[in-house]
Coordinates of C-alpha atoms in Angstrom, one line a residue:
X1 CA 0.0 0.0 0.0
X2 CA 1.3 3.3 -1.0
X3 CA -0.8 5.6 0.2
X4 CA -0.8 6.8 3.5
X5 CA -3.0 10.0 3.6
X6 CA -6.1 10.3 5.8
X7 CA -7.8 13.2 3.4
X8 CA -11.3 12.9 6.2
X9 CA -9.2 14.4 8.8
X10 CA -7.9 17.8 10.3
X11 CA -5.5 19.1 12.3
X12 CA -5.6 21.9 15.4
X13 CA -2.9 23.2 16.6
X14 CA -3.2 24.7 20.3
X15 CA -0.4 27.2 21.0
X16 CA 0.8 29.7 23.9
X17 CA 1.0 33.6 23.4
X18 CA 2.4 33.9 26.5
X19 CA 5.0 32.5 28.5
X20 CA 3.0 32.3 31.3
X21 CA 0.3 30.1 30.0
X22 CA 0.7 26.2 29.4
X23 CA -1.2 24.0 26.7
X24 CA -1.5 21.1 28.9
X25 CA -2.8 22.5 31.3
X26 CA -5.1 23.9 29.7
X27 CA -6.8 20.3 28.4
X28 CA -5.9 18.5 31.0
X29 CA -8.7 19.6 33.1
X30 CA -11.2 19.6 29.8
X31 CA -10.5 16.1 28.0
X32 CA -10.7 12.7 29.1
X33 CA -7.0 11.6 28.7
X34 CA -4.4 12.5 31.1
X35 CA -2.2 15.1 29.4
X36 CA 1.0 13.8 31.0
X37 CA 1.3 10.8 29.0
X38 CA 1.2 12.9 25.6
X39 CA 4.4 12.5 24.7
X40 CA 6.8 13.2 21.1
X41 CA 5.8 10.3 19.1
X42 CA 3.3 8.7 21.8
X43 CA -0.3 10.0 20.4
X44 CA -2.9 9.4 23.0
X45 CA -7.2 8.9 22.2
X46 CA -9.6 11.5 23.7
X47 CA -12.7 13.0 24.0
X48 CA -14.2 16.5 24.7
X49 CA -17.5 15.1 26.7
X50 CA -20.9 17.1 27.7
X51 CA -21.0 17.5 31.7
X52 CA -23.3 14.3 31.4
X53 CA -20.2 12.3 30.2
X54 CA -21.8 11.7 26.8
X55 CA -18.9 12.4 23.8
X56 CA -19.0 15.1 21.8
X57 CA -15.5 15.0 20.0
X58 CA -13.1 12.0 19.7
X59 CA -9.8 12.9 18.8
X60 CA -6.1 12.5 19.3
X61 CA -3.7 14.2 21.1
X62 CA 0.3 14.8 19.6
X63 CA 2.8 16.6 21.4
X64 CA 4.7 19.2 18.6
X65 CA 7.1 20.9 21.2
X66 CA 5.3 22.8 23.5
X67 CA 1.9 22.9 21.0
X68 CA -0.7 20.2 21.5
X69 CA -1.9 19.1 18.1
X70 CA -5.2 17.6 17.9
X71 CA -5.9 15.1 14.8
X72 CA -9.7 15.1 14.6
X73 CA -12.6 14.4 11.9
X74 CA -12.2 17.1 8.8
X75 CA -16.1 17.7 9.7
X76 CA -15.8 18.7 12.8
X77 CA -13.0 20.8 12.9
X78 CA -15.0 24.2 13.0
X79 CA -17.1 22.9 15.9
X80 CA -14.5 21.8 17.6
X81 CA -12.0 25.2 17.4
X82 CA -15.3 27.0 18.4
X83 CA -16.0 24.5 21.9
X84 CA -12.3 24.7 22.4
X85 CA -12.3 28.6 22.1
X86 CA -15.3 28.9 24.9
X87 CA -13.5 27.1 27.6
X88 CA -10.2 29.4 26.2
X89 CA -12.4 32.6 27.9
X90 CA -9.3 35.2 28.0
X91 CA -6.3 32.9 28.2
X92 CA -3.5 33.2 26.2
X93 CA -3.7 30.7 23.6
X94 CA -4.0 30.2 20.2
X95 CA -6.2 27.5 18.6
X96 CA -6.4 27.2 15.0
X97 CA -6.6 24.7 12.2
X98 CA -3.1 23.9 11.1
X99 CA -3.8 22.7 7.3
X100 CA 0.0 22.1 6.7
X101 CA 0.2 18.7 8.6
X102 CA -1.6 16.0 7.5
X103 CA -2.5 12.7 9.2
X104 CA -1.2 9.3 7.9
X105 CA -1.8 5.4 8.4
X106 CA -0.4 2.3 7.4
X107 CA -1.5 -1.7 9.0
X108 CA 2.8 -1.8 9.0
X109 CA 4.9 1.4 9.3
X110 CA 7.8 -0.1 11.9
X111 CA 8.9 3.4 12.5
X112 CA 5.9 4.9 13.0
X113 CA 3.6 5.2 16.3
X114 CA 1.7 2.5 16.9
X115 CA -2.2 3.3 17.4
X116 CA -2.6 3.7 21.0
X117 CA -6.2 2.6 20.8
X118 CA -5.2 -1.0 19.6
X119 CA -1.7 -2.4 18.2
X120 CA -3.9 -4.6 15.7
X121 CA -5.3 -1.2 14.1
X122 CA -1.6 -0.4 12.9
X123 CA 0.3 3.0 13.0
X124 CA -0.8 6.1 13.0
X125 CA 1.7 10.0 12.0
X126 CA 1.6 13.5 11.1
X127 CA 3.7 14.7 8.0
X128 CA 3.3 16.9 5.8
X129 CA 0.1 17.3 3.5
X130 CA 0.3 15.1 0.9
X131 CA -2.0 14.9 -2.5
X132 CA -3.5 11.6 -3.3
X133 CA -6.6 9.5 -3.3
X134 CA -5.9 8.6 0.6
X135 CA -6.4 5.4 2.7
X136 CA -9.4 5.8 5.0
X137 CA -11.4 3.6 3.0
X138 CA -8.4 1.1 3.9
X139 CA -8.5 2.3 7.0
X140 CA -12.1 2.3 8.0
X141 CA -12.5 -0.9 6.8
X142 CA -9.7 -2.3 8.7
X143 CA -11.0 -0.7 12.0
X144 CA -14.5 -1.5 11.4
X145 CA -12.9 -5.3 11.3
X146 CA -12.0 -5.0 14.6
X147 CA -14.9 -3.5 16.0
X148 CA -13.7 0.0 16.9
X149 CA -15.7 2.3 16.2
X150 CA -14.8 6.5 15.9
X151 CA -15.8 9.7 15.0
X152 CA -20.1 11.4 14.5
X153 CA -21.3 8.9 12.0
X154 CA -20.9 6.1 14.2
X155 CA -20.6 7.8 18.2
X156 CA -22.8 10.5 17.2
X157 CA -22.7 13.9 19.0
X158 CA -24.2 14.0 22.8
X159 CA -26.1 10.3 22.1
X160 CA -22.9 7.9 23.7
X161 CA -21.6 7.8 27.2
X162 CA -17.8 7.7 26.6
X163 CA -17.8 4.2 28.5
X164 CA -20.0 3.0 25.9
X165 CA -17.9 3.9 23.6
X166 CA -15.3 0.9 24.8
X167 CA -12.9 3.9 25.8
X168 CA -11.5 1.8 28.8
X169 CA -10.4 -1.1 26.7
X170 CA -9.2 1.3 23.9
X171 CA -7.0 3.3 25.7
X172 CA -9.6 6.4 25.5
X173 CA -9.9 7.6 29.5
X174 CA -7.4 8.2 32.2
X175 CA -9.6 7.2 36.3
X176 CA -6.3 9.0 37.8
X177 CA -6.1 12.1 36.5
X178 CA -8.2 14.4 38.2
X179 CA -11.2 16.3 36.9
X180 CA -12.3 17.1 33.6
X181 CA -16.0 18.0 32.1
X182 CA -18.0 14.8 32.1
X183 CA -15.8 13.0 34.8
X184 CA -18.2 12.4 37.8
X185 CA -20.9 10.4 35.6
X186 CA -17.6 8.5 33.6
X187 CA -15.8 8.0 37.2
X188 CA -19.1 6.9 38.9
X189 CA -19.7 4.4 35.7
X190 CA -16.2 2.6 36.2
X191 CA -16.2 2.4 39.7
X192 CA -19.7 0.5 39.2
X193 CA -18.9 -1.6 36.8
X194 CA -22.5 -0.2 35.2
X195 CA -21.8 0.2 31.9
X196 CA -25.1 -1.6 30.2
X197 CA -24.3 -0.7 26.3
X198 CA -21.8 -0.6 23.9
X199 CA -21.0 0.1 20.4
X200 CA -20.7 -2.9 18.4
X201 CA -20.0 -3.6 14.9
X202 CA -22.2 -6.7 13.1
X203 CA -22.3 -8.2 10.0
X204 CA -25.4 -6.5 8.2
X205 CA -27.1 -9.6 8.4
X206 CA -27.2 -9.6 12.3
X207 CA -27.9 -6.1 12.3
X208 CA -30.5 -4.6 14.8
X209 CA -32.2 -1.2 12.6
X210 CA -33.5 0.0 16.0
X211 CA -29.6 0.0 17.6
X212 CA -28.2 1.0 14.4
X213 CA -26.2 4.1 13.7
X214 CA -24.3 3.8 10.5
X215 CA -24.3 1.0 7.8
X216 CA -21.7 0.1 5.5
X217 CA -22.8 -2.4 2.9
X218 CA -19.5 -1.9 1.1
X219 CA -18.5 -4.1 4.3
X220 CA -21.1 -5.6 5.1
X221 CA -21.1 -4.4 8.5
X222 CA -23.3 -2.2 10.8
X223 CA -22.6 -0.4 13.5
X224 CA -24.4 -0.2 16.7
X225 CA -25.6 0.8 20.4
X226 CA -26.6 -2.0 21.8
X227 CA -27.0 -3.4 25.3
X228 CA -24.6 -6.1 26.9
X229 CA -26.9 -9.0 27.4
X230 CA -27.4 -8.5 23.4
X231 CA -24.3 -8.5 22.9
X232 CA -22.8 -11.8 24.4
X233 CA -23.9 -14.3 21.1
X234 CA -22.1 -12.4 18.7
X235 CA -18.8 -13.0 17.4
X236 CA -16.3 -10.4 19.2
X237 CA -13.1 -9.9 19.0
X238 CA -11.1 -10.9 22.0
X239 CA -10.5 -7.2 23.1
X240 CA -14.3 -6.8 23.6
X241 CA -15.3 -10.2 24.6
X242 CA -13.4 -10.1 27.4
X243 CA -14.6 -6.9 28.2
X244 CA -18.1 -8.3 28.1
X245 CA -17.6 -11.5 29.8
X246 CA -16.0 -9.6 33.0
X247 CA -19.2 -7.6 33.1

């Protein structure tokens, strides 16, 4: 495979203006993921959630010197500046889409990050913008394989608690880090072990329409909300089975 390019995303760059003011903390006490373990070359999976824990944006986090970088869907990148920029209020920082970096994939890049979500999904850069017809159909179909799901289409916007959204097992939430909007319902969730649904990827000929939120027929595959008890027939890869059988 040869081309790398994910043309469906976006990139925003969060920046200082002032020595005084730090990026990280700044998002630590907004996203789900505990800034700290952001590091050069160690992308980490997030969220922006509502204060009822349910996702708005899932993105992920780079570390480009002291900027953050945030690699999120091309279609929300407007919305997302503009929620960024209300919590901002009059601190010091710039946020802005940074079209000059583009974000890449390949199943087997050696030197490249691996996805912190899943090693299976494969590796995961910023480089520069490149032109091309891109590899997020490769991409999405390869994820959707593995029953991980992302971005509006399939979380939608203020419809999933993040916990639904398997962000335990995917590497998406830090219980540690302190507070953050939507923490209290997501902390109270873990500690009770009460999280009743999940989003689920089927073949289209097991799909539920009432659970649904996306089809892909390309794939064959659906993608839904479902609750746990429905879940446990289905055919799941290990990651999630074991995360439903130790329910």
């Amino acid at each position: 495979m040869t081309e790398t390019r994910l043309n469906d995303r976006a990139i925003v760059r969060l920046s200082a203006t002032d020595g005084s003011e730090d990026i990280r903390t700044f998002l630590q006490g907004l996203v789900t993921q505990d800034m700290t373990a952001v590091a050069e070359g160690a992308p980490q999976w997030s969220a922006l959630l509502t204060a009822q824990g349910k996702v708005l944006f899932d993105f992920f986090l780079w570390a480009d010197g002291d900027d953050i970088l945030i690699d999120c869907e091309k279609e929300q990148v407007e919305a997302l500046v503009k929620r960024l920029k209300l919590y901002r209020l009059r601190r010091k920082i710039e946020i802005v889409r940074d079209d000059r970096v583009g974000v890449h994939w390949a199943l087997v890049a050696e030197d490249r990050p691996v996805d912190p979500r899943l090693p299976d999904l494969g590796h995961r850069w910023l480089d520069a913008v490149a032109d091309g017809e891109g590899a997020e159909e490769a991409y999405r179909k390869h994820r959707l394989s593995l029953s991980v799901t992302e971005g509006l289409a399939e979380l939608g916007s203020d419809k999933s608690l993040w916990l639904e959204c398997n962000a335990a097992e995917l590497n998406g939430v830090s219980f540690a880090k302190g507070c953050y909007v939507g923490q209290e319902n997501t902390a109270r969730m873990n500690y009770r072990q009460k999280v009743n649904r999940r989003m689920v990827v089927v073949p289209i000929a097991e799909a539920d329409e009432k659970r649904q939120r996306i089809a892909y027929p390309a794939y064959d595959l659906s993608v839904e909300h479902r609750r746990v008890d429905d879940m446990k027939t289905l055919d799941l890869p290990d990651w999630l089975a074991t995360a439903i059988r130790d329910l």
